[in-house]
Coordinates of N, CA and C in Angstrom, one line a residue:
Chain A
Q1 N 9.7 2.2 -3.4 CA 10.0 1.7 -4.7 C 10.6 2.8 -5.6
Q2 N 10.3 4.1 -5.2 CA 10.9 5.2 -6.0 C 12.1 5.8 -5.4
Q3 N 12.5 5.4 -4.3 CA 13.6 6.1 -3.6 C 15.0 5.8 -4.2
V4 N 15.8 6.8 -4.0 CA 17.3 6.6 -4.3 C 18.0 7.1 -3.0
K5 N 18.7 6.3 -2.3 CA 19.3 6.7 -1.1 C 20.8 6.9 -1.3
Q6 N 21.3 8.1 -0.9 CA 22.7 8.5 -1.1 C 23.4 8.8 0.2
S7 N 24.7 8.4 0.2 CA 25.6 8.6 1.3 C 27.0 8.8 0.9
P8 N 27.9 9.5 1.6 CA 27.5 10.3 2.8 C 26.8 11.6 2.5
Q9 N 26.4 12.3 3.5 CA 25.7 13.6 3.3 C 26.8 14.6 3.0
S10 N 28.0 14.5 3.6 CA 29.1 15.4 3.3 C 30.4 14.6 3.3
L11 N 31.4 15.2 2.7 CA 32.7 14.5 2.5 C 33.8 15.5 2.4
I12 N 34.8 15.3 3.2 CA 36.0 16.1 3.1 C 37.2 15.3 2.7
V13 N 37.9 15.6 1.6 CA 39.0 14.8 1.0 C 40.2 15.7 0.8
Q14 N 41.3 15.2 1.0 CA 42.6 16.0 0.7 C 42.8 16.0 -0.8
K15 N 43.4 17.0 -1.3 CA 43.8 17.1 -2.7 C 44.6 15.9 -3.1
G16 N 44.2 15.3 -4.2 CA 44.9 14.1 -4.7 C 44.3 12.8 -4.2
G17 N 43.4 12.9 -3.2 CA 42.8 11.7 -2.7 C 41.6 11.2 -3.6
I18 N 41.0 10.1 -3.1 CA 39.9 9.6 -3.8 C 38.6 9.9 -3.1
S19 N 37.6 10.4 -3.8 CA 36.3 10.7 -3.2 C 35.4 9.6 -3.7
I20 N 34.6 9.1 -2.7 CA 33.7 8.0 -3.0 C 32.3 8.3 -2.5
I21 N 31.3 8.3 -3.3 CA 29.9 8.6 -3.0 C 29.1 7.4 -3.4
N22 N 28.2 6.9 -2.5 CA 27.4 5.7 -2.7 C 25.9 6.0 -2.9
C23 N 25.3 5.2 -3.7 CA 23.8 5.3 -3.8 C 23.2 3.9 -3.9
A24 N 22.0 3.7 -3.4 CA 21.3 2.5 -3.5 C 19.9 2.8 -4.0
Y25 N 19.3 1.9 -4.8 CA 18.0 2.1 -5.3 C 17.1 0.9 -5.0
E26 N 15.8 1.0 -5.2 CA 14.9 -0.1 -4.8 C 14.2 -0.6 -6.1
N27 N 13.9 0.3 -7.0 CA 13.1 -0.1 -8.1 C 13.9 -0.8 -9.2
T28 N 13.7 -2.1 -9.5 CA 14.5 -2.8 -10.5 C 14.2 -2.4 -11.9
A29 N 13.2 -1.6 -12.1 CA 12.8 -1.1 -13.4 C 13.7 0.1 -13.9
F30 N 14.4 0.7 -12.9 CA 15.3 1.8 -13.3 C 16.4 1.2 -14.3
D31 N 16.7 2.0 -15.4 CA 17.6 1.5 -16.3 C 18.6 2.6 -16.8
Y32 N 18.6 3.7 -16.0 CA 19.6 4.7 -16.4 C 20.0 5.4 -15.1
F33 N 21.3 5.5 -14.8 CA 21.8 6.0 -13.5 C 22.8 7.1 -13.7
P34 N 22.4 8.3 -13.7 CA 23.3 9.5 -13.9 C 23.8 10.1 -12.6
W35 N 24.9 10.8 -12.7 CA 25.4 11.6 -11.6 C 25.4 13.0 -12.1
Y36 N 24.9 13.9 -11.2 CA 24.9 15.3 -11.5 C 25.8 16.1 -10.5
Q37 N 26.4 17.1 -11.0 CA 27.3 18.0 -10.2 C 26.7 19.4 -10.1
Q38 N 26.7 19.9 -8.9 CA 26.1 21.3 -8.8 C 27.0 22.2 -8.0
F39 N 27.4 23.3 -8.6 CA 28.2 24.3 -8.0 C 27.2 25.4 -7.4
P40 N 27.7 26.1 -6.4 CA 26.8 27.1 -5.7 C 26.2 28.1 -6.7
G41 N 24.9 28.3 -6.6 CA 24.3 29.3 -7.4 C 24.0 28.8 -8.8
K42 N 24.2 27.6 -9.1 CA 24.0 27.0 -10.4 C 23.0 25.8 -10.3
G43 N 22.4 25.5 -11.5 CA 21.7 24.2 -11.5 C 22.6 23.0 -11.6
P44 N 22.1 21.8 -11.3 CA 22.9 20.6 -11.5 C 23.2 20.4 -12.9
A45 N 24.3 19.8 -13.2 CA 24.7 19.4 -14.6 C 25.1 18.0 -14.7
L46 N 24.8 17.3 -15.7 CA 25.2 15.9 -15.9 C 26.7 15.8 -15.9
L47 N 27.2 14.8 -15.1 CA 28.6 14.6 -15.0 C 29.0 13.3 -15.7
I48 N 28.3 12.2 -15.4 CA 28.6 10.9 -16.0 C 27.4 10.0 -15.7
A49 N 27.1 9.0 -16.5 CA 26.0 8.2 -16.3 C 26.3 6.7 -16.8
I50 N 25.5 5.8 -16.3 CA 25.7 4.4 -16.6 C 24.4 3.7 -16.8
R51 N 24.4 2.6 -17.6 CA 23.3 1.7 -17.7 C 23.6 0.4 -17.0
P52 N 22.6 -0.4 -16.6 CA 22.8 -1.5 -15.8 C 23.5 -2.7 -16.5
D53 N 23.7 -2.6 -17.8 CA 24.3 -3.7 -18.6 C 25.8 -3.7 -18.5
V54 N 26.4 -2.7 -17.8 CA 27.8 -2.6 -17.6 C 28.1 -2.4 -16.1
S55 N 29.3 -2.9 -15.7 CA 29.6 -2.8 -14.2 C 30.4 -1.5 -13.9
E56 N 31.0 -0.9 -14.9 CA 31.8 0.2 -14.6 C 31.9 1.1 -15.9
K57 N 32.0 2.4 -15.6 CA 32.2 3.4 -16.7 C 33.1 4.5 -16.2
K58 N 34.1 4.8 -17.0 CA 35.1 5.7 -16.6 C 35.2 6.9 -17.6
E59 N 35.2 8.1 -17.1 CA 35.4 9.3 -17.9 C 36.4 10.2 -17.2
G60 N 37.7 10.2 -17.7 CA 38.7 11.0 -17.0 C 38.9 10.5 -15.6
R61 N 38.8 11.4 -14.6 CA 39.0 11.1 -13.3 C 37.8 10.5 -12.6
F62 N 36.7 10.5 -13.3 CA 35.4 10.1 -12.7 C 35.0 8.7 -13.2
T63 N 34.6 7.8 -12.2 CA 34.3 6.4 -12.5 C 33.0 6.1 -11.8
I64 N 32.1 5.4 -12.5 CA 30.9 4.9 -11.8 C 31.1 3.4 -11.8
S65 N 30.9 2.8 -10.6 CA 30.8 1.4 -10.4 C 29.4 1.0 -10.1
F66 N 28.9 -0.1 -10.8 CA 27.5 -0.5 -10.7 C 27.4 -1.9 -10.3
N67 N 26.6 -2.2 -9.3 CA 26.4 -3.6 -8.8 C 24.9 -3.9 -8.9
K68 N 24.5 -4.5 -10.0 CA 23.1 -4.7 -10.3 C 22.4 -5.6 -9.2
S69 N 23.1 -6.7 -8.8 CA 22.5 -7.6 -7.8 C 22.3 -6.9 -6.5
A70 N 23.2 -6.0 -6.1 CA 23.0 -5.3 -4.8 C 22.2 -4.1 -4.9
K71 N 21.9 -3.7 -6.2 CA 21.1 -2.5 -6.4 C 21.8 -1.3 -5.9
Q72 N 23.1 -1.2 -6.2 CA 23.9 -0.1 -5.7 C 24.9 0.4 -6.8
F73 N 25.2 1.7 -6.7 CA 26.1 2.3 -7.6 C 26.9 3.4 -6.9
S74 N 28.1 3.6 -7.3 CA 28.9 4.6 -6.6 C 29.7 5.4 -7.6
L75 N 30.1 6.6 -7.2 CA 30.9 7.5 -7.9 C 32.3 7.6 -7.3
H76 N 33.3 7.4 -8.0 CA 34.7 7.6 -7.6 C 35.3 8.7 -8.3
I77 N 35.9 9.7 -7.5 CA 36.6 10.8 -8.1 C 38.1 10.6 -7.8
M78 N 38.9 10.2 -8.8 CA 40.3 10.0 -8.5 C 41.1 11.3 -8.5
D79 N 42.2 11.4 -7.8 CA 43.0 12.6 -7.8 C 42.1 13.8 -7.6
S80 N 41.3 13.8 -6.5 CA 40.4 14.9 -6.3 C 41.1 16.3 -6.2
Q81 N 40.4 17.3 -6.8 CA 41.0 18.6 -6.9 C 40.1 19.6 -6.2
P82 N 40.6 20.7 -5.7 CA 39.7 21.7 -5.1 C 38.6 22.2 -6.0
G83 N 38.8 22.2 -7.3 CA 37.7 22.5 -8.2 C 36.6 21.5 -8.3
D84 N 36.8 20.3 -7.7 CA 35.7 19.3 -7.7 C 34.8 19.6 -6.5
S85 N 35.1 20.5 -5.7 CA 34.2 20.8 -4.5 C 32.9 21.3 -5.0
A86 N 31.9 20.6 -4.7 CA 30.5 20.8 -5.2 C 29.6 19.8 -4.5
T87 N 28.3 19.9 -4.9 CA 27.3 18.9 -4.4 C 27.1 17.9 -5.5
Y88 N 27.1 16.7 -5.2 CA 26.9 15.6 -6.2 C 25.6 14.9 -5.9
F89 N 24.8 14.7 -6.9 CA 23.6 13.9 -6.8 C 23.6 12.7 -7.7
C90 N 23.2 11.6 -7.1 CA 23.0 10.4 -8.0 C 21.5 10.4 -8.3
A91 N 21.1 9.7 -9.4 CA 19.7 9.7 -9.8 C 19.4 8.4 -10.5
A92 N 18.2 8.2 -10.8 CA 17.7 7.0 -11.5 C 16.5 7.3 -12.3
S93 N 16.4 6.7 -13.4 CA 15.1 6.9 -14.2 C 14.9 5.6 -15.0
R94 N 13.8 5.5 -15.6 CA 13.5 4.3 -16.4 C 12.8 4.6 -17.8
A95 N 13.0 3.8 -18.7 CA 12.5 4.0 -20.1 C 11.0 4.1 -20.0
G96 N 10.4 4.8 -21.0 CA 9.0 4.9 -21.0 C 8.5 6.3 -20.6
G97 N 9.5 7.2 -20.5 CA 9.1 8.6 -20.2 C 8.7 8.9 -18.8
F98 N 9.3 8.2 -17.8 CA 9.0 8.4 -16.4 C 10.0 9.4 -15.8
K99 N 9.6 9.9 -14.7 CA 10.4 11.0 -14.0 C 11.8 10.5 -13.5
T100 N 12.7 11.4 -13.4 CA 14.0 11.1 -12.8 C 13.9 11.4 -11.3
I101 N 14.4 10.4 -10.5 CA 14.4 10.5 -9.0 C 15.9 10.8 -8.6
F102 N 16.1 11.7 -7.7 CA 17.4 12.1 -7.2 C 17.6 11.7 -5.8
G103 N 18.9 11.4 -5.5 CA 19.3 11.2 -4.1 C 19.4 12.5 -3.4
A104 N 19.7 12.4 -2.1 CA 19.7 13.6 -1.3 C 20.9 14.5 -1.5
G105 N 21.9 14.1 -2.2 CA 23.0 14.9 -2.4 C 24.2 14.7 -1.4
T106 N 25.4 14.9 -1.9 CA 26.6 14.8 -1.1 C 27.4 16.1 -1.3
R107 N 27.7 16.8 -0.3 CA 28.5 18.0 -0.4 C 30.0 17.6 -0.2
L108 N 30.7 17.7 -1.3 CA 32.2 17.4 -1.3 C 33.0 18.6 -1.2
F109 N 34.0 18.6 -0.2 CA 35.0 19.6 -0.1 C 36.3 19.0 -0.2
V110 N 37.1 19.5 -1.2 CA 38.4 19.0 -1.4 C 39.4 20.1 -0.9
K111 N 40.2 19.7 0.1 CA 41.1 20.6 0.8 C 42.4 20.7 0.0
A112 N 42.9 21.9 -0.2 CA 44.1 22.1 -1.0 C 45.3 21.7 -0.2
Chain B
G1 N 16.1 28.7 -26.9 CA 17.3 29.3 -26.4 C 18.4 28.2 -26.2
A2 N 19.5 28.7 -25.8 CA 20.7 27.9 -25.6 C 20.6 27.0 -24.4
G3 N 19.9 27.5 -23.4 CA 19.8 26.8 -22.2 C 18.4 27.0 -21.6
V4 N 18.2 26.4 -20.4 CA 16.9 26.6 -19.7 C 16.9 27.9 -18.9
S5 N 15.9 28.7 -19.2 CA 15.9 30.0 -18.5 C 14.8 30.1 -17.5
Q6 N 15.2 30.6 -16.3 CA 14.2 30.7 -15.2 C 14.1 32.2 -14.8
S7 N 12.9 32.6 -14.4 CA 12.7 33.9 -13.9 C 11.6 33.9 -12.9
P8 N 11.6 34.8 -11.9 CA 12.8 35.6 -11.5 C 13.9 34.8 -10.9
S9 N 15.1 35.3 -10.9 CA 16.2 34.6 -10.3 C 16.1 34.6 -8.7
N10 N 15.5 35.7 -8.3 CA 15.3 35.9 -6.8 C 13.9 36.5 -6.6
K11 N 13.2 36.0 -5.6 CA 11.9 36.6 -5.3 C 11.7 36.6 -3.8
V12 N 11.4 37.8 -3.2 CA 11.1 37.9 -1.8 C 9.7 38.3 -1.7
T13 N 8.9 37.6 -0.9 CA 7.5 37.8 -0.8 C 7.1 37.7 0.6
E14 N 5.9 38.2 0.9 CA 5.3 38.1 2.2 C 4.5 36.9 2.4
K15 N 4.4 36.4 3.5 CA 3.6 35.2 3.8 C 2.1 35.5 3.4
G16 N 1.5 34.6 2.7 CA 0.1 34.7 2.3 C 0.0 35.2 0.9
K17 N 1.1 35.8 0.3 CA 1.0 36.2 -1.1 C 1.1 35.1 -2.1
D18 N 0.7 35.3 -3.3 CA 0.8 34.3 -4.4 C 2.1 34.7 -5.2
V19 N 2.8 33.6 -5.7 CA 4.0 33.9 -6.5 C 3.9 33.0 -7.8
E20 N 4.5 33.5 -8.8 CA 4.6 32.7 -10.1 C 6.0 32.7 -10.5
L21 N 6.5 31.5 -10.8 CA 7.8 31.3 -11.2 C 7.8 30.7 -12.7
R22 N 8.6 31.2 -13.5 CA 8.6 30.9 -14.9 C 9.8 30.1 -15.4
C23 N 9.5 29.2 -16.3 CA 10.6 28.4 -16.9 C 10.4 28.3 -18.4
D24 N 11.5 28.7 -19.1 CA 11.5 28.6 -20.5 C 12.5 27.5 -20.9
P25 N 12.0 26.3 -21.4 CA 12.9 25.2 -21.6 C 13.7 25.4 -22.9
I26 N 14.6 24.4 -23.1 CA 15.3 24.4 -24.4 C 14.4 24.0 -25.5
S27 N 14.5 24.8 -26.6 CA 13.6 24.6 -27.7 C 13.6 23.1 -28.2
G28 N 12.5 22.5 -28.4 CA 12.4 21.1 -28.9 C 12.4 20.1 -27.8
H29 N 12.7 20.5 -26.6 CA 12.7 19.5 -25.5 C 11.2 19.2 -25.1
T30 N 10.9 17.9 -25.0 CA 9.5 17.5 -24.8 C 9.1 17.4 -23.4
A31 N 10.1 17.1 -22.5 CA 9.9 16.9 -21.1 C 10.3 18.1 -20.3
L32 N 9.5 18.4 -19.3 CA 9.9 19.5 -18.4 C 9.6 19.1 -16.9
Y33 N 10.5 19.4 -16.1 CA 10.4 19.1 -14.7 C 10.5 20.3 -13.8
W34 N 9.9 20.2 -12.6 CA 10.1 21.2 -11.6 C 10.6 20.4 -10.3
Y35 N 11.7 20.9 -9.7 CA 12.2 20.4 -8.5 C 12.3 21.5 -7.5
R36 N 12.3 21.1 -6.2 CA 12.5 22.1 -5.2 C 13.8 21.7 -4.4
Q37 N 14.6 22.7 -4.1 CA 15.8 22.4 -3.3 C 15.9 23.3 -2.1
S38 N 15.6 22.8 -1.0 CA 15.7 23.6 0.3 C 17.1 23.7 0.7
L39 N 17.4 24.6 1.6 CA 18.8 24.9 2.0 C 19.5 23.6 2.4
G40 N 20.6 23.3 1.7 CA 21.4 22.1 2.1 C 20.7 20.8 1.8
Q41 N 19.6 20.8 1.1 CA 18.8 19.6 0.9 C 18.9 19.1 -0.5
G42 N 18.4 17.9 -0.7 CA 18.4 17.3 -2.1 C 17.4 17.9 -3.0
L43 N 17.2 17.3 -4.1 CA 16.2 17.7 -5.1 C 14.9 17.0 -4.9
E44 N 13.9 17.8 -4.5 CA 12.6 17.2 -4.3 C 11.7 17.3 -5.5
F45 N 11.3 16.2 -6.1 CA 10.5 16.3 -7.3 C 9.1 16.9 -7.0
L46 N 8.7 17.8 -7.9 CA 7.4 18.4 -7.8 C 6.4 18.0 -8.8
I47 N 6.8 18.2 -10.1 CA 5.8 17.9 -11.2 C 6.6 17.7 -12.5
Y48 N 6.0 16.9 -13.4 CA 6.7 16.5 -14.6 C 5.7 16.5 -15.8
F49 N 6.1 17.2 -16.8 CA 5.3 17.3 -18.0 C 6.0 16.5 -19.1
Q50 N 5.3 15.7 -19.8 CA 5.9 14.9 -20.9 C 5.0 15.0 -22.2
G51 N 5.4 15.8 -23.1 CA 4.6 16.0 -24.4 C 3.2 16.4 -24.1
N52 N 2.3 15.7 -24.7 CA 0.9 16.0 -24.5 C 0.2 15.1 -23.4
S53 N 1.0 14.3 -22.7 CA 0.4 13.4 -21.7 C 0.0 14.3 -20.5
A54 N -0.9 13.7 -19.7 CA -1.2 14.3 -18.4 C 0.0 14.5 -17.5
P55 N 0.2 15.6 -16.9 CA 1.4 15.8 -16.1 C 1.4 14.8 -14.9
D56 N 2.6 14.5 -14.4 CA 2.7 13.7 -13.2 C 2.9 14.7 -12.0
K57 N 1.8 14.9 -11.3 CA 1.8 15.9 -10.2 C 2.0 15.3 -8.8
S58 N 2.5 14.1 -8.8 CA 2.6 13.3 -7.6 C 3.5 14.0 -6.5
G59 N 4.4 14.9 -6.9 CA 5.3 15.5 -6.0 C 4.8 16.8 -5.4
L60 N 3.8 17.4 -5.9 CA 3.3 18.7 -5.4 C 2.9 18.5 -3.9
P61 N 3.5 19.3 -3.0 CA 3.3 19.1 -1.6 C 2.0 19.5 -1.0
S62 N 1.2 20.3 -1.7 CA -0.1 20.7 -1.2 C -0.9 21.3 -2.4
D63 N -2.2 21.5 -2.2 CA -3.0 22.1 -3.2 C -2.7 23.6 -3.5
R64 N -1.8 24.2 -2.7 CA -1.4 25.5 -2.9 C -0.5 25.6 -4.1
F65 N 0.1 24.5 -4.5 CA 1.0 24.4 -5.6 C 0.3 23.9 -6.9
S66 N 0.6 24.6 -8.0 CA 0.1 24.2 -9.3 C 1.1 24.6 -10.3
A67 N 1.0 23.9 -11.5 CA 1.9 24.3 -12.6 C 1.1 24.0 -13.9
E68 N 1.5 24.8 -14.9 CA 1.0 24.5 -16.2 C 2.1 24.7 -17.2
R69 N 1.9 24.1 -18.4 CA 2.8 24.3 -19.5 C 2.0 24.6 -20.7
T70 N 2.2 25.8 -21.2 CA 1.4 26.3 -22.3 C 2.1 26.0 -23.7
G71 N 1.4 25.4 -24.6 CA 1.9 25.1 -25.9 C 3.1 24.2 -26.0
G72 N 3.2 23.4 -24.9 CA 4.3 22.4 -24.9 C 5.7 23.1 -24.7
S73 N 5.7 24.4 -24.2 CA 6.9 25.1 -24.1 C 7.0 25.6 -22.7
V74 N 6.8 26.9 -22.5 CA 7.0 27.6 -21.3 C 6.1 27.1 -20.2
S75 N 6.6 27.0 -19.0 CA 5.9 26.5 -17.8 C 5.9 27.5 -16.7
T76 N 4.8 27.6 -16.0 CA 4.7 28.5 -14.8 C 4.3 27.6 -13.6
L77 N 5.1 27.8 -12.5 CA 4.8 27.2 -11.3 C 4.2 28.2 -10.4
T78 N 3.0 28.0 -9.9 CA 2.3 29.0 -9.0 C 2.2 28.4 -7.6
I79 N 2.5 29.3 -6.7 CA 2.4 28.9 -5.3 C 1.4 29.9 -4.7
Q80 N 0.3 29.5 -4.2 CA -0.7 30.4 -3.6 C -0.5 30.4 -2.1
R81 N -0.9 31.6 -1.5 CA -0.9 31.8 -0.1 C 0.5 31.2 0.5
T82 N 1.6 31.8 0.0 CA 2.9 31.3 0.4 C 3.1 31.2 1.9
Q83 N 3.8 30.2 2.3 CA 4.2 30.0 3.7 C 5.7 30.1 3.8
Q84 N 6.2 30.2 5.0 CA 7.7 30.3 5.2 C 8.4 29.1 4.8
E85 N 7.7 27.9 5.0 CA 8.3 26.7 4.6 C 8.5 26.5 3.1
D86 N 7.8 27.4 2.3 CA 8.0 27.3 0.9 C 9.3 27.9 0.4
S87 N 10.0 28.6 1.3 CA 11.3 29.2 1.0 C 12.3 28.1 0.5
A88 N 12.8 28.3 -0.7 CA 13.7 27.3 -1.3 C 14.1 27.8 -2.7
V89 N 15.0 27.0 -3.3 CA 15.3 27.3 -4.7 C 14.4 26.3 -5.6
Y90 N 13.7 26.9 -6.5 CA 12.9 26.1 -7.4 C 13.6 25.9 -8.7
L91 N 13.9 24.7 -9.0 CA 14.7 24.4 -10.2 C 13.8 23.8 -11.3
C92 N 14.0 24.3 -12.5 CA 13.3 23.7 -13.7 C 14.3 23.0 -14.5
A93 N 13.9 21.9 -15.1 CA 14.8 21.2 -16.1 C 14.0 20.7 -17.3
S94 N 14.7 20.6 -18.4 CA 14.0 20.0 -19.5 C 14.9 18.9 -20.2
S95 N 14.2 18.1 -20.9 CA 15.0 17.0 -21.6 C 14.3 16.6 -22.9
F96 N 15.1 16.0 -23.8 CA 14.5 15.5 -25.1 C 14.2 14.1 -24.8
W97 N 13.0 13.8 -24.3 CA 12.6 12.5 -23.8 C 11.3 12.2 -24.4
R98 N 11.2 11.0 -25.1 CA 10.0 10.7 -25.7 C 9.4 9.4 -25.1
Q99 N 8.1 9.4 -25.0 CA 7.4 8.2 -24.4 C 7.7 7.0 -25.2
G100 N 8.1 5.9 -24.4 CA 8.3 4.6 -25.0 C 9.7 4.5 -25.7
V101 N 10.5 5.5 -25.8 CA 11.8 5.5 -26.4 C 12.8 5.3 -25.3
S102 N 13.6 4.2 -25.3 CA 14.6 4.1 -24.4 C 15.8 5.0 -24.8
G103 N 16.6 5.4 -23.8 CA 17.7 6.2 -24.2 C 18.0 7.1 -23.0
A104 N 19.1 7.8 -23.0 CA 19.5 8.6 -21.9 C 18.6 9.8 -21.7
N105 N 18.0 9.9 -20.6 CA 17.1 11.0 -20.2 C 18.0 12.0 -19.5
V106 N 18.7 12.9 -20.3 CA 19.6 13.8 -19.8 C 18.8 15.1 -19.5
L107 N 18.8 15.5 -18.2 CA 18.1 16.7 -17.8 C 19.1 17.9 -17.9
T108 N 18.6 19.0 -18.5 CA 19.3 20.3 -18.5 C 18.6 21.2 -17.5
F109 N 19.3 21.7 -16.5 CA 18.7 22.5 -15.5 C 18.9 24.0 -15.7
G110 N 17.9 24.8 -15.3 CA 18.2 26.2 -15.2 C 18.9 26.5 -13.9
A111 N 19.2 27.8 -13.7 CA 19.9 28.2 -12.5 C 19.0 28.3 -11.3
G112 N 17.7 28.3 -11.5 CA 16.8 28.3 -10.4 C 16.2 29.6 -10.0
S113 N 15.1 29.6 -9.3 CA 14.5 30.8 -8.8 C 14.5 30.6 -7.3
R114 N 15.2 31.6 -6.6 CA 15.3 31.5 -5.2 C 14.1 32.3 -4.6
L115 N 13.3 31.5 -3.8 CA 12.1 32.2 -3.2 C 12.3 32.3 -1.7
T116 N 12.1 33.5 -1.2 CA 12.2 33.8 0.2 C 10.8 34.3 0.7
V117 N 10.2 33.6 1.6 CA 8.9 34.0 2.2 C 9.1 34.6 3.6
L118 N 8.9 35.8 3.7 CA 9.1 36.5 5.0 C 7.9 36.3 6.0

């Protein structure tokens, strides 16, 4: 009930390509789905987030697609750049002061 | 402070010793989390403090692990009788999150404390 499953574990993309990372959740009580970006030696930082009342959210080159019926959401990075190379975590939480659950992470490497 | 501060940034200890890791959250943040990140692994939830409520300790891996939060601010994670499998980066995060209030629970993480148990 509390799990968030993330794939792939690692991803290599050419510069300018599209990076896609997928997540699935089980608990339908979750109502907030953020993505965090982590660079080596740093803590994760919020990148973009979505609520289940919308199917897509776009911020610059980053887009979240959300499928409530399938209980899945994904991160798309358009025009991927070497500076996007990092570990990406999807997460889920629910209103009422409950903990945030993270996926296992995806290590993205963008080749120049 | 401006961000979440963790200390020490690096700690090397011998198996069997006790260690304390400190987290100083953003001023005014009511929620505080501890996560563990093993080499190349995801973020494993350990414990969560929310205001004056009883902490959610469901993620602590054994009774060797404990944490406290004094005065609703600084938190200390204590690992007793450390084992080699405890080697990891311990991340602390805080958020302005209130019970019963819906809204974005945005976590701000510190840089972590890297623990190496020899």
